[in-house]
Each structure stands twice: as C-alpha cells, then as structure tokens.
Short mmCIF file of C-alpha atoms in Angstrom, two decimals:
data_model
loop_
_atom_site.label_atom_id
_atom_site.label_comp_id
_atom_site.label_asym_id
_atom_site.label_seq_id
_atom_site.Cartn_x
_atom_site.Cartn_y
_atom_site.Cartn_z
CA UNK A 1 -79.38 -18.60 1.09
CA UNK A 2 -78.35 -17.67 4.84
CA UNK A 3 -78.31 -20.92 6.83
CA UNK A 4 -77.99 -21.48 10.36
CA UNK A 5 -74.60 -19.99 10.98
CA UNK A 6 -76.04 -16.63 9.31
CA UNK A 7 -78.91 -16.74 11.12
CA UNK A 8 -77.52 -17.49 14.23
CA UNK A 9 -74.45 -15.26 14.08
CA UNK A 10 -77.26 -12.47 13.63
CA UNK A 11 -78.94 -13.66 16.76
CA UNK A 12 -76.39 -13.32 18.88
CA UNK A 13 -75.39 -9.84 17.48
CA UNK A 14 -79.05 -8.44 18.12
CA UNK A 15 -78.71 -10.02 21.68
CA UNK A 16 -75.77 -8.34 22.57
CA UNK A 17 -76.58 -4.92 20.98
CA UNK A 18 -80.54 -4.55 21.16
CA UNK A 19 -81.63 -6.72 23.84
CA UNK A 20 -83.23 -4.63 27.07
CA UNK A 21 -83.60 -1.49 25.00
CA UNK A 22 -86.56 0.63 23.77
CA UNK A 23 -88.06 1.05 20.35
CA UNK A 24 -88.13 4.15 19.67
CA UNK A 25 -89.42 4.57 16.16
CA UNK A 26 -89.82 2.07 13.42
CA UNK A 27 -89.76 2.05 9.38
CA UNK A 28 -91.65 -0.69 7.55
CA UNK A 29 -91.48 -0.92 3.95
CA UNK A 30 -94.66 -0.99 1.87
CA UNK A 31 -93.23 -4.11 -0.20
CA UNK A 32 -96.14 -6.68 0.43
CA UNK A 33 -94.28 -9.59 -1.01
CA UNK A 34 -91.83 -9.41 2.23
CA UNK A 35 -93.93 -7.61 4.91
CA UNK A 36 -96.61 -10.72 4.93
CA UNK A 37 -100.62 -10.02 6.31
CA UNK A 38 -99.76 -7.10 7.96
CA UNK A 39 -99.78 -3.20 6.89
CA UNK A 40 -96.55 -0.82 7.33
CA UNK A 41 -98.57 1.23 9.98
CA UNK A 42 -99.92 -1.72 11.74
CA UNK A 43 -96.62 -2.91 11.75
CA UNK A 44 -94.59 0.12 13.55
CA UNK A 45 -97.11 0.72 15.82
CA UNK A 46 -97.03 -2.83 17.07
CA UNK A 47 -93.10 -2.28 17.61
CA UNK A 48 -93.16 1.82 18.89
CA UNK A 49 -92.98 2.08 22.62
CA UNK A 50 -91.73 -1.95 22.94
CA UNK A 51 -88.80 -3.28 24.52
CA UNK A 52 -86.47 -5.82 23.13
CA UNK A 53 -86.31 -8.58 26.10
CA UNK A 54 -84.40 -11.50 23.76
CA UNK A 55 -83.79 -13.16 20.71
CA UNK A 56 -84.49 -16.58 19.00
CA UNK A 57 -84.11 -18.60 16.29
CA UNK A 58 -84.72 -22.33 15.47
CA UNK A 59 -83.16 -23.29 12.08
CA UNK A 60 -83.17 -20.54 9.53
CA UNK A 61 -86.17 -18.38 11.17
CA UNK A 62 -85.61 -15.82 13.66
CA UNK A 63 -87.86 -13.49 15.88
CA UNK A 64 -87.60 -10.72 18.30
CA UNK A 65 -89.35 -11.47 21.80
CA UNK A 66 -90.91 -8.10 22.92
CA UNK A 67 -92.86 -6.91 26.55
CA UNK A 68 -95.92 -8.03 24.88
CA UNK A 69 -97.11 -9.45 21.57
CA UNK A 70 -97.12 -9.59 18.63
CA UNK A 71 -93.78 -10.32 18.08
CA UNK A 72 -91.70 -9.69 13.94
CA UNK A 73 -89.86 -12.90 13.05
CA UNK A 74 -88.03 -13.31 10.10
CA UNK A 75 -87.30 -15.75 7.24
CA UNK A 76 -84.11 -14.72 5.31
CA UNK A 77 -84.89 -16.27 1.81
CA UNK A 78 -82.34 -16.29 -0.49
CA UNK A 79 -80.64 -12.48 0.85
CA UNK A 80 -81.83 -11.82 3.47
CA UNK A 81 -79.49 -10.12 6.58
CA UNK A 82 -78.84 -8.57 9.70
CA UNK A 83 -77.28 -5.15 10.13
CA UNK A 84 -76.79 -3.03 13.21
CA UNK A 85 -75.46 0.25 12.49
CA UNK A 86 -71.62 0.25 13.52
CA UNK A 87 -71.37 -3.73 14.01
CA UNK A 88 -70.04 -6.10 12.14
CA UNK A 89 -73.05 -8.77 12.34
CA UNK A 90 -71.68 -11.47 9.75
CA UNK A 91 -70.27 -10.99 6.16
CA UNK A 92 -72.73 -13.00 3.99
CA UNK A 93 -71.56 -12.40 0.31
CA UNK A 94 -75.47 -12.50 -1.15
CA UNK A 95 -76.65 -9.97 1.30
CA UNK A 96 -75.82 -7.48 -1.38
CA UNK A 97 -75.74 -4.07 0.99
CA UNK A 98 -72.64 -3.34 2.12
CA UNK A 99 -71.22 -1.58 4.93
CA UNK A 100 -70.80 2.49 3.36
CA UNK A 101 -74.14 1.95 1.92
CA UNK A 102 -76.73 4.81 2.49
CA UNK A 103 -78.32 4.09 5.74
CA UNK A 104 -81.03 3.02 6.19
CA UNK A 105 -80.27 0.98 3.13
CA UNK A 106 -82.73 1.19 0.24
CA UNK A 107 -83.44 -2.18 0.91
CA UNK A 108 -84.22 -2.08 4.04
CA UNK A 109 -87.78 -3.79 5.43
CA UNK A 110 -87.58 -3.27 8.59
CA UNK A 111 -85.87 -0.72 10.39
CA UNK A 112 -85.86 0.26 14.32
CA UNK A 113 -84.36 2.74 16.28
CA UNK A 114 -83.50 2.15 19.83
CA UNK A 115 -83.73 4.71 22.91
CA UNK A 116 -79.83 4.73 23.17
CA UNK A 117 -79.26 5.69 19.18
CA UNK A 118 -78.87 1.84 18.12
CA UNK A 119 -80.04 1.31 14.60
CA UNK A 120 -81.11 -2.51 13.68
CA UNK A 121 -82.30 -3.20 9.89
CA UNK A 122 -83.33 -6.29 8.22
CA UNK A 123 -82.45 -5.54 4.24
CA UNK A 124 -83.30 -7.87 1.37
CA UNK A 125 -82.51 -6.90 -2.35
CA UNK A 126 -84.01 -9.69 -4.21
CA UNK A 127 -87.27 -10.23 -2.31
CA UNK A 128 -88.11 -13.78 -1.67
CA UNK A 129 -87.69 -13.14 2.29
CA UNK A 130 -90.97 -12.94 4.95
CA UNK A 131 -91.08 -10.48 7.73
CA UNK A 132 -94.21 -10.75 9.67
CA UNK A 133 -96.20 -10.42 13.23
CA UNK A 134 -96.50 -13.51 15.13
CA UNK A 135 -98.55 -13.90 18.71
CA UNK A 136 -96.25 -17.04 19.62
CA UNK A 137 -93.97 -17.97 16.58
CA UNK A 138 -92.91 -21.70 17.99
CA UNK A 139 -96.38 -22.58 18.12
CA UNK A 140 -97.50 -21.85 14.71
CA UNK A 141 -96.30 -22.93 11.17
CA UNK A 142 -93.90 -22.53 9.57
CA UNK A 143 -91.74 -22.72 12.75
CA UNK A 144 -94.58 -25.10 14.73
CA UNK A 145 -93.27 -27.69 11.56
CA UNK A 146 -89.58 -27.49 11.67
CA UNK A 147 -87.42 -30.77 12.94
CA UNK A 148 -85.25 -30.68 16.23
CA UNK A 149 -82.19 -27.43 15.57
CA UNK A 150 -79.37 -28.61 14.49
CA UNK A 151 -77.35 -26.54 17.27
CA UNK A 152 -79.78 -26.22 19.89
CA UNK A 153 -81.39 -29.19 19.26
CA UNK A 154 -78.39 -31.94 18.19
CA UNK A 155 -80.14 -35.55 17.94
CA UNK A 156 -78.41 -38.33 20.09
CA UNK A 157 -75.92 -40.27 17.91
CA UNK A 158 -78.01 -43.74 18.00
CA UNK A 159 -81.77 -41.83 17.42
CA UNK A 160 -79.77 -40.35 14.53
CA UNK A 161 -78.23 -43.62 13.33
CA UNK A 162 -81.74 -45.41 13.72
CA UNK A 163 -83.73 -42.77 11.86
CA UNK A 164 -81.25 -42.79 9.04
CA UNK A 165 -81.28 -46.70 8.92
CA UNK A 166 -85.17 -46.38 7.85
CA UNK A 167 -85.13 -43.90 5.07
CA UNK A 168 -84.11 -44.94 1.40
CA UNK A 169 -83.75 -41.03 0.47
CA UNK A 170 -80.57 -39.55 -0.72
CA UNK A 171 -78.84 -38.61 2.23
CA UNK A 172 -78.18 -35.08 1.19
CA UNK A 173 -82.42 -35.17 -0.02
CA UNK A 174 -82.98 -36.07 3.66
CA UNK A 175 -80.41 -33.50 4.96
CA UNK A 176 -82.18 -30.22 3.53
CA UNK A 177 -85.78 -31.56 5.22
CA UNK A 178 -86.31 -29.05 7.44
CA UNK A 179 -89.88 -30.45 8.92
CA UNK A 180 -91.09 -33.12 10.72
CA UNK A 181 -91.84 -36.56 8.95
CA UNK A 182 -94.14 -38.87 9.49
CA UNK A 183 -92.80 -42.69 9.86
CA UNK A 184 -94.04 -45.74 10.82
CA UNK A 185 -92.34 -48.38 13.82
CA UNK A 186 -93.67 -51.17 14.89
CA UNK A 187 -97.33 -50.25 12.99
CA UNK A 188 -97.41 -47.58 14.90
CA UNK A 189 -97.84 -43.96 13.57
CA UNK A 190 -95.08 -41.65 15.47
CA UNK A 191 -93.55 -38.45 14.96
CA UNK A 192 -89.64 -38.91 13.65
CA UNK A 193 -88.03 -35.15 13.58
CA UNK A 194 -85.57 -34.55 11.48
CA UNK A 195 -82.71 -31.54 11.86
CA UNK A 196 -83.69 -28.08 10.80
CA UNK A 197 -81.69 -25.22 10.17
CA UNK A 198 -79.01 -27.39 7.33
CA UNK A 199 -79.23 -25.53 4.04
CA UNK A 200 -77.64 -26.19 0.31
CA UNK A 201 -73.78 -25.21 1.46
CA UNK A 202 -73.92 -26.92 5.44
CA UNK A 203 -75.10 -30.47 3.81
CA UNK A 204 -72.30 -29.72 1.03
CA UNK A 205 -69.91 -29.56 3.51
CA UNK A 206 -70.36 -32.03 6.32
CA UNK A 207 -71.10 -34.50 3.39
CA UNK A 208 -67.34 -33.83 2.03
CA UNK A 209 -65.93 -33.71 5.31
CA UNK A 210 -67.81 -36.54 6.27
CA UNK A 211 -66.39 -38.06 2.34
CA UNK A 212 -70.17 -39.24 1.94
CA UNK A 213 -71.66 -39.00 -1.82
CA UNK A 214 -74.48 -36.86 -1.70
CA UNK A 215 -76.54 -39.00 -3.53
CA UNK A 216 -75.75 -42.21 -0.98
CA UNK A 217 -78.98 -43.82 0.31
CA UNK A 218 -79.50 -42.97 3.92
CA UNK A 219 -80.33 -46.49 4.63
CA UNK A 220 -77.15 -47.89 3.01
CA UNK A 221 -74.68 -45.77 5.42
CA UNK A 222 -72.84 -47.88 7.61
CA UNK A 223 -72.77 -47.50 11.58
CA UNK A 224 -69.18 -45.88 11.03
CA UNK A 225 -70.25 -43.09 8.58
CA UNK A 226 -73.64 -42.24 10.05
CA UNK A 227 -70.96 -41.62 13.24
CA UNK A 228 -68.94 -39.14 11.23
CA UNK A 229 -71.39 -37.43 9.71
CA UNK A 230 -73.17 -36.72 12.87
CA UNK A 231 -69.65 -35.43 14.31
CA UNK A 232 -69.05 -33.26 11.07
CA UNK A 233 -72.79 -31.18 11.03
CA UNK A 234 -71.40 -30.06 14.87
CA UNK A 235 -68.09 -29.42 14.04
CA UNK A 236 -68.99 -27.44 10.26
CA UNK A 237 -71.61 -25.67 12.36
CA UNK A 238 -69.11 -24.61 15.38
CA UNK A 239 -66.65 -23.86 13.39
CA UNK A 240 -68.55 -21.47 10.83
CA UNK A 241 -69.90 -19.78 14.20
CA UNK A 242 -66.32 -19.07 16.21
CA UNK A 243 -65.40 -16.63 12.65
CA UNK A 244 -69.26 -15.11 13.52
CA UNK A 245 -70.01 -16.89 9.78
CA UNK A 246 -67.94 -14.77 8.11
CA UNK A 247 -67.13 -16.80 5.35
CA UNK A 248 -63.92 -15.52 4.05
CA UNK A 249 -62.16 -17.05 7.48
CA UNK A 250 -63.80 -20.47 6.80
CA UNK A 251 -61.45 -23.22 6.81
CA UNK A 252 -59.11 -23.12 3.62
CA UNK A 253 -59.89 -26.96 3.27
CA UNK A 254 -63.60 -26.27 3.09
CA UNK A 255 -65.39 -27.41 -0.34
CA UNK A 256 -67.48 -24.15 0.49
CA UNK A 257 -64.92 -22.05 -1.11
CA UNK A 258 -64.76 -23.36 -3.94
CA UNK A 259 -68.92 -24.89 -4.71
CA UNK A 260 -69.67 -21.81 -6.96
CA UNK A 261 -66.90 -21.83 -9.31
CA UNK A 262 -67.35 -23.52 -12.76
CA UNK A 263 -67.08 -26.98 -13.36
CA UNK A 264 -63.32 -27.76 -14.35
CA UNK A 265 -62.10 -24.88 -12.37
CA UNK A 266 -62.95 -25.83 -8.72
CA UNK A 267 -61.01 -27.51 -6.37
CA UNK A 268 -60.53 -28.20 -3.17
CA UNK A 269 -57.17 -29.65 -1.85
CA UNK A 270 -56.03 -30.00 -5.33
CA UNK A 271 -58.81 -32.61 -6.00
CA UNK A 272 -61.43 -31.52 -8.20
CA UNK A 273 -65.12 -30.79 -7.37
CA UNK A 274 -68.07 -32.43 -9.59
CA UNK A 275 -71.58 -31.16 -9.49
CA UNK A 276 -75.03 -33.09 -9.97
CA UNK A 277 -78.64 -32.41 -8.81
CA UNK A 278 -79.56 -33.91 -5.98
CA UNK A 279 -83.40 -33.27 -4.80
CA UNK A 280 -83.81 -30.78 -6.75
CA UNK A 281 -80.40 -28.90 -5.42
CA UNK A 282 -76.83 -28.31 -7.28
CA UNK A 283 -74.70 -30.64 -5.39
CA UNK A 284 -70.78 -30.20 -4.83
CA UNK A 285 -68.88 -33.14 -4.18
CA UNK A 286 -65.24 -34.25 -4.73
CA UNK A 287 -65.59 -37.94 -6.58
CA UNK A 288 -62.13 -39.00 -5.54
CA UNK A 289 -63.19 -38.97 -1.82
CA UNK A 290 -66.73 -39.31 -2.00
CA UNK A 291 -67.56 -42.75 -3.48
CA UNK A 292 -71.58 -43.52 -4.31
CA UNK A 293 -71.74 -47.41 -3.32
CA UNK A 294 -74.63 -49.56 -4.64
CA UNK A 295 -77.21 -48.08 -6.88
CA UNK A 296 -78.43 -44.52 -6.62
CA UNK A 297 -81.79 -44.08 -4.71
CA UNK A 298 -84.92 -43.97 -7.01
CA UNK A 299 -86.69 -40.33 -5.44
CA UNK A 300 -83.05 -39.28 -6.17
CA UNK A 301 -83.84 -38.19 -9.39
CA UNK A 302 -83.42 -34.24 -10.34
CA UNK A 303 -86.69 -32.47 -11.47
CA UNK A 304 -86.61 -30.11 -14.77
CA UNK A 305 -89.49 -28.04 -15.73
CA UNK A 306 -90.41 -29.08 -19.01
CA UNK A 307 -93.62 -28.51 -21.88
CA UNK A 308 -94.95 -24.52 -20.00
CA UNK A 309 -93.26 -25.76 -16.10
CA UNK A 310 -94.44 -28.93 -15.54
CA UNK A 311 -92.31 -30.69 -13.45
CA UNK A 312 -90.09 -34.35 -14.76
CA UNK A 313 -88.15 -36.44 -13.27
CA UNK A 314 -85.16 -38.01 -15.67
CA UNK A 315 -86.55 -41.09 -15.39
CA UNK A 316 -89.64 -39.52 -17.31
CA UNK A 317 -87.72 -37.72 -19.90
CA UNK A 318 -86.83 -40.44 -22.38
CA UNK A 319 -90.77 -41.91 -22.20
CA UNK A 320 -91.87 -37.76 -22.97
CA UNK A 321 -89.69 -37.38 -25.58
CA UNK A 322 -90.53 -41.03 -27.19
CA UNK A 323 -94.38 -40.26 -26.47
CA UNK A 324 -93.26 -36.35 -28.18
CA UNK A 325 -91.61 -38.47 -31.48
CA UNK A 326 -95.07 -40.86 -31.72
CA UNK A 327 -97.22 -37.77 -32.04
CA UNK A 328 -94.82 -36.19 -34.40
CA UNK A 329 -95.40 -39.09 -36.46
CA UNK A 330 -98.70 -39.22 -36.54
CA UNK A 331 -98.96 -35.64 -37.58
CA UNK A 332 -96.36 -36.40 -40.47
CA UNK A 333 -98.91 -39.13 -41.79
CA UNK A 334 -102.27 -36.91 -41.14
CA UNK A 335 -101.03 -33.87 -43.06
CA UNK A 336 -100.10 -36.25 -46.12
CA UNK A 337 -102.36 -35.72 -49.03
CA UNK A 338 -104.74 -38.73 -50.18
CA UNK A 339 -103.75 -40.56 -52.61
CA UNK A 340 -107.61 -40.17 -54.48
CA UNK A 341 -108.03 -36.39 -54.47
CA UNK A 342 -106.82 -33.03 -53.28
CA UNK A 343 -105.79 -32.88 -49.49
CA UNK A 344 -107.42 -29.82 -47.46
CA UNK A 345 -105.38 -26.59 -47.79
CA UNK A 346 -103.97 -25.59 -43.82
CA UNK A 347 -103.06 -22.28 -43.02
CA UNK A 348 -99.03 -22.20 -42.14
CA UNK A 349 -97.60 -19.51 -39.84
CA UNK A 350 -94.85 -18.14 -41.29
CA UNK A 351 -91.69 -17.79 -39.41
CA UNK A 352 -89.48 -14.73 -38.98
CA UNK A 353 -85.86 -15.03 -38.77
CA UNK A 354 -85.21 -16.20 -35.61
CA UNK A 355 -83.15 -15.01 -33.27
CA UNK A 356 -80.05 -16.99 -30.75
CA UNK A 357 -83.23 -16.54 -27.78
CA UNK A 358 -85.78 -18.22 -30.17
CA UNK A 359 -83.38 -20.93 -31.23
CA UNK A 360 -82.85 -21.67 -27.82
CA UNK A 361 -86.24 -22.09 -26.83
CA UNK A 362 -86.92 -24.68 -30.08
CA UNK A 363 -84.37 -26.90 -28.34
CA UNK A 364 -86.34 -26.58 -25.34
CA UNK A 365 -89.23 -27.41 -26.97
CA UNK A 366 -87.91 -30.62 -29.38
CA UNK A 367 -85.70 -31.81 -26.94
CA UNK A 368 -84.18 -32.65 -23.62
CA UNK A 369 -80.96 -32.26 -22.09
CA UNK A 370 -79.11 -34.42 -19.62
CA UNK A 371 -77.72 -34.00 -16.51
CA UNK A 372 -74.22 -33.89 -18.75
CA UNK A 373 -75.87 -31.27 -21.37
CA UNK A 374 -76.35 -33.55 -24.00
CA UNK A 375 -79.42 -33.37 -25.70
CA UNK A 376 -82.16 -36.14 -25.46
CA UNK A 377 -84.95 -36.71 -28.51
CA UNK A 378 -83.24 -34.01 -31.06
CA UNK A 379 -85.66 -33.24 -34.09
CA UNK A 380 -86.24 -36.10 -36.05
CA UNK A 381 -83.69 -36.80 -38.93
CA UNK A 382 -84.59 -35.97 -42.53
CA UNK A 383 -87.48 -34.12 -41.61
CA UNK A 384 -88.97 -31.32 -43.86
CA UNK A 385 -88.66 -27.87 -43.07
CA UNK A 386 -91.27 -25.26 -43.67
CA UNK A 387 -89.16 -24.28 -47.24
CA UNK A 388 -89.42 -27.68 -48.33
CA UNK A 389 -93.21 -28.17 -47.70
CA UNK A 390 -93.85 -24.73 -49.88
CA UNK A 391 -92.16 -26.84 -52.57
CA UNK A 392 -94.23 -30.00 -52.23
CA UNK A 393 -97.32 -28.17 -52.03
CA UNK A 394 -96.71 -25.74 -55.14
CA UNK A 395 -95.22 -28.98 -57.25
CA UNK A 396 -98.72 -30.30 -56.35
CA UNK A 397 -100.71 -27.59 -57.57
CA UNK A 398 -98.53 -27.59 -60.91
CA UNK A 399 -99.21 -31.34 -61.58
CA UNK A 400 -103.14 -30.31 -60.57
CA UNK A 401 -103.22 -27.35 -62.95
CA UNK A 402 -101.23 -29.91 -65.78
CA UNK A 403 -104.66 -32.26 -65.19
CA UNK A 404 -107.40 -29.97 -65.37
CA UNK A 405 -105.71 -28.21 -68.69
CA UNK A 406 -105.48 -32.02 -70.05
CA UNK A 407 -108.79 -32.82 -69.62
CA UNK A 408 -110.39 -29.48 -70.78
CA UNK A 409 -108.28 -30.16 -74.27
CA UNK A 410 -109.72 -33.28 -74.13
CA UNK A 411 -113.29 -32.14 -74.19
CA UNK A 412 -112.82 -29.36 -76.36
CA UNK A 413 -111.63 -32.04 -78.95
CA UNK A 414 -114.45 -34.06 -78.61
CA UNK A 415 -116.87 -31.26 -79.44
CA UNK A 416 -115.02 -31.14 -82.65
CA UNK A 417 -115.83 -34.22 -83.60
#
C-alpha cells in the first residue's frame, strides 16, 4: 500500500507540474467502487473550467485545492498512484502501470488535461482505492479523524514519550493507528492524537532501525528507545523522500528490501529476517537485533478468519477447537444404535473424490493452524470414515435379517406341532 512517502512524493510532483493551471477537460471512470457518491458526469463537470491553486495531503490521503469547491481527494488503497505524463512522479512497484503503457492507462480513474498540454492521471488496477468530491476534506471524515502527520505534523519528543508510556498495545499495533484515540488523564476525558500517515513497510522499518520488536508493549519502552524511535520515523521518512520514494535507491541496509521475500531467504545485513502477525499485519523483524523483553501484550494477538469468516484470536483457537472435539463427540454417541432395537436410518451424502482444493478446505474446517503452520485439533484419531460406517450398518442389517429368519423358523415349527 502507498504510504506517506508515496503519497507525498506525488504531492509535490502535482505541485510543481499542475499547480496554477487550467482544467481543460476531464475523464472519470464509471467504476463505482473507486469513484465514491458521485457520477462520472457530475464529476468532470465539477473539475472542467477549474484551476489547480495547490496540493495537500495529511497521512496517506491527498486532494487537489481548486478556485472553488468541490474539491477530488484521493485515498490510494492498496495501488493506487500518481502519474503526470512525461514525469517521473515516484516508482512504486504495486502501482502496476508502467511508464510505455497506453496513455491514458486503462486503469486510469481520473484523468485531467491542463490548458498547457499537461496530462495528470490517478490509475488503480486492483480497485480498493476512493476518489471522491469533498466541499472541505480536513473537516470531514475520514481525514477530520486522522492523528497529527507524521511529517507535517511530528509530535514533540516528551508528548510522544508520555503517550507511549500509557498504552499497553504492541508498539507496531499502535504505530499503524492512523486516528485519533480517546484516553483518559487525570479522570479527565481528552483527545490523545496519534501519528497518521505510517503504513505496514514505514513501522517495519523505523522499528528495525530503531532494533525495537514489533510486538514490544508501548508502555514497556524505555525513555532511551521511545528517543530512537521517534528519531528513526523522521529520518526513514526523509530519507525515503530525498530518492522522491523511489524505492530501488532506498538505503541498501533497509529491512524494506528484503520484507517480501520468503522466510529463510531474506536478509538484511547478513542477519536473517523473521515474520509474525502483529495486529492483524505480517510483521518483518530481524530477531538477532530486535529482542521482545517481558511478556507479549495480550490485544497482540493475530486474528484468523475461521468457521464462514468469523474472526479469532489465537488465544481462542485451542478453546474452538476443544469446544469443535466435544460436539464431535457427542454426535459419535447420538448416531450409535440402541442397544434394545433398530436405530433410525439417516440419509448420508455421499462424497465424490475429492480434489487437492477440497482437501484443503477439510483442514480448514477440522482444524487450526499456528502461527508456525502446524496444525491445531487434527481429526480425531481412530475415527470411522464414511467406508467404514457402510460396513457397520450393512453387518447390522445381516445380523437383523439372521433374527427375523430365526424366529419365522421358529413359528413355522410350532405350527407343526
């Protein structure tokens, strides 16, 4: 997902390229899952005839400010990106249009053309961004909600050390929470902001410059390491902006170069990188250098979407899969047949032979996996497959057949008599 330097590094290219100049036509796609509450002809004729008079952004949103409202402001999701016909603008490796792509790209959601032959384009292949028309975009959600900007914004050291002091989250949890939360001090209800704008790679990497574990209670941090974390977001953040976050010049020391590879093969300074779940996020983090002290924080715990998406932490999973083995049981013991006459006859779906996809999903069902991929609450040993309950019912009807033809011969023998 584009972060802050991506976002900002796109700022400052529309500010130096579009800023004082004229709209002078305007393509909006018809793709209602980005363009949000507003139609495509609505839309361009909002922007037609409109100058470009600046550029903002506060953490990972941005918006155009025009000679009147309403003004488009953008959330990147997960590909969103920036591109100015003839400018370089940042090279963000999930943006997935490149540079000799047809133009206006194909995936293009909003496209302007300027008086003096500029072309600007926001493009997003996979869809999860939000381009939409906004009076006054600080004053309304989502941007009215986000925390102080990490760059524009950067809290004073001892505000920062304080806030951190009173939250028992995992630091990295606390880190990627881009709005404003609600604390108490001195039993008194107050706004505490907390730092928008830090996405999944930024908190990677000032943690591991910083050598904090990601999954390090904010509240445990000493004086000393709330310090150097505090330096590192700045200096991650400056330093990803002076190569226009273009990633490929980042640092060679960064983690970042190396967070996406597979786990055995990644390394960073010939020290190898580890991965866990922390709120909810893949987490990169070098072990050697990043030490977790004391016990990890409780709302640390990953979530997994278990039994048709509902959500678990792994705290939860052994007492599902225990509570999953009880039932089991029970069902075992109700389908047994009475011992003083002839159980009920239940209809059995019959299975097909199953393929690698429906195997998979059976171990979904039956059991759990860990955070190491071992499985939790595998299928109960020694129990029956469908084959051998075919068996034990058809071995029942021969012993029931065997009774009824004794006691008809015994009858018939009677009448004999």
């Amino acid at each position: 997902m584009p972060e802050l330097p991506e976002v900002e590094a796109a700022r400052r290219a529309i500010e130096e390229h579009c800023v004082g100049k004229m709209i002078k036509k305007a393509l909006i796609a018809d793709d209602p899952k980005v363009i949000d509450g507003v139609s495509p002809s609505d839309f361009e004729a909002s922007l037609v005839g409109k100058t470009i008079l600046s550029a903002h952004r506060k953490g990972k949103h941005l918006w155009l400010r025009l000679d009147s409202p309403p003004f488009p402001a953008f959330h990147f999701g997960m590909a969103g990106a920036i591109h100015i016909k003839g400018v370089a603008v940042t090279n963000y490796k999930r943006s997935m249009v490149k540079d000799d792509d047809e133009w206006p790209s194909k995936y293009s959601k909003f496209f302007v053309e300027l008086d003096d032959g500029v072309d600007l384009s926001f493009t997003d292949k996979r869809r999860f961004a939000k381009v939409c028309l906004l009076k006054d975009p600080p004053s309304v959600p989502p941007i009215s909600k986000l925390g102080p900007d990490a760059l524009l914004e950067p809290m004073k050291l001892d505000v920062f050390i304080e806030s951190l002091g009173k939250k028992k989250l995992a630091i990295k949890t606390l880190l990627l929470d881009q709005v404003k939360m609600m604390i108490c001090m001195n039993l008194h209800l107050s706004l505490q902001s907390y730092i928008s704008g830090i996405g999944n790679w930024v908190a990677d990497e000032v943690l591991y410059q910083a050598r904090i574990h990601p999954s390090q209670s904010a509240a445990t941090l000493s004086k000393e390491s709330c310090a150097t974390l505090h330096k590192c977001i700045q200096e991650v953040i400056e330093k990803a902006l002076e190569v226009g976050a273009d990633s490929s010049q980042f640092p060679n020391n960064w983690i970042f170069h190396s967070r996406e590879k597979k786990p055995g093969k990644a390394f960073v300074d010939g020290k190898e990188i580890h991965f866990i779940t922390t709120g909810g996020r893949t987490s990169a983090f070098v072990p050697e250098l990043q030490k977790l002290i004391g016990a990890e924080p409780k709302t640390q715990n990953s979530k997994r979407k278990i039994d048709g998406g509902k959500q678990m932490d792994d705290e939860g999973v052994g007492e599902l899969v225990s509570k999953t083995k009880e039932t089991a049981d029970t069902t075992d013991t109700k389908k047994k047949p009475k011992p003083n006459g002839r159980s009920k006859k239940t209809k059995r779906k019959s299975k097909s032979i199953e393929t690698d996809e429906s195997d998979e999903e059976g171990e979904n069902d039956d059991a759990c996996a860990d955070d190491d991929g071992h499985d939790v609450g595998k299928k109960k040993a020694g129990k029956k497959t469908n084959i051998g309950r075919i068996r034990d019912a058809s071995e029942e009807d021969k012993s029931l057949k065997q009774t009824v033809q004794s006691r008809g011969n015994g009858r018939q023998r009677k009448k004999a008599k």
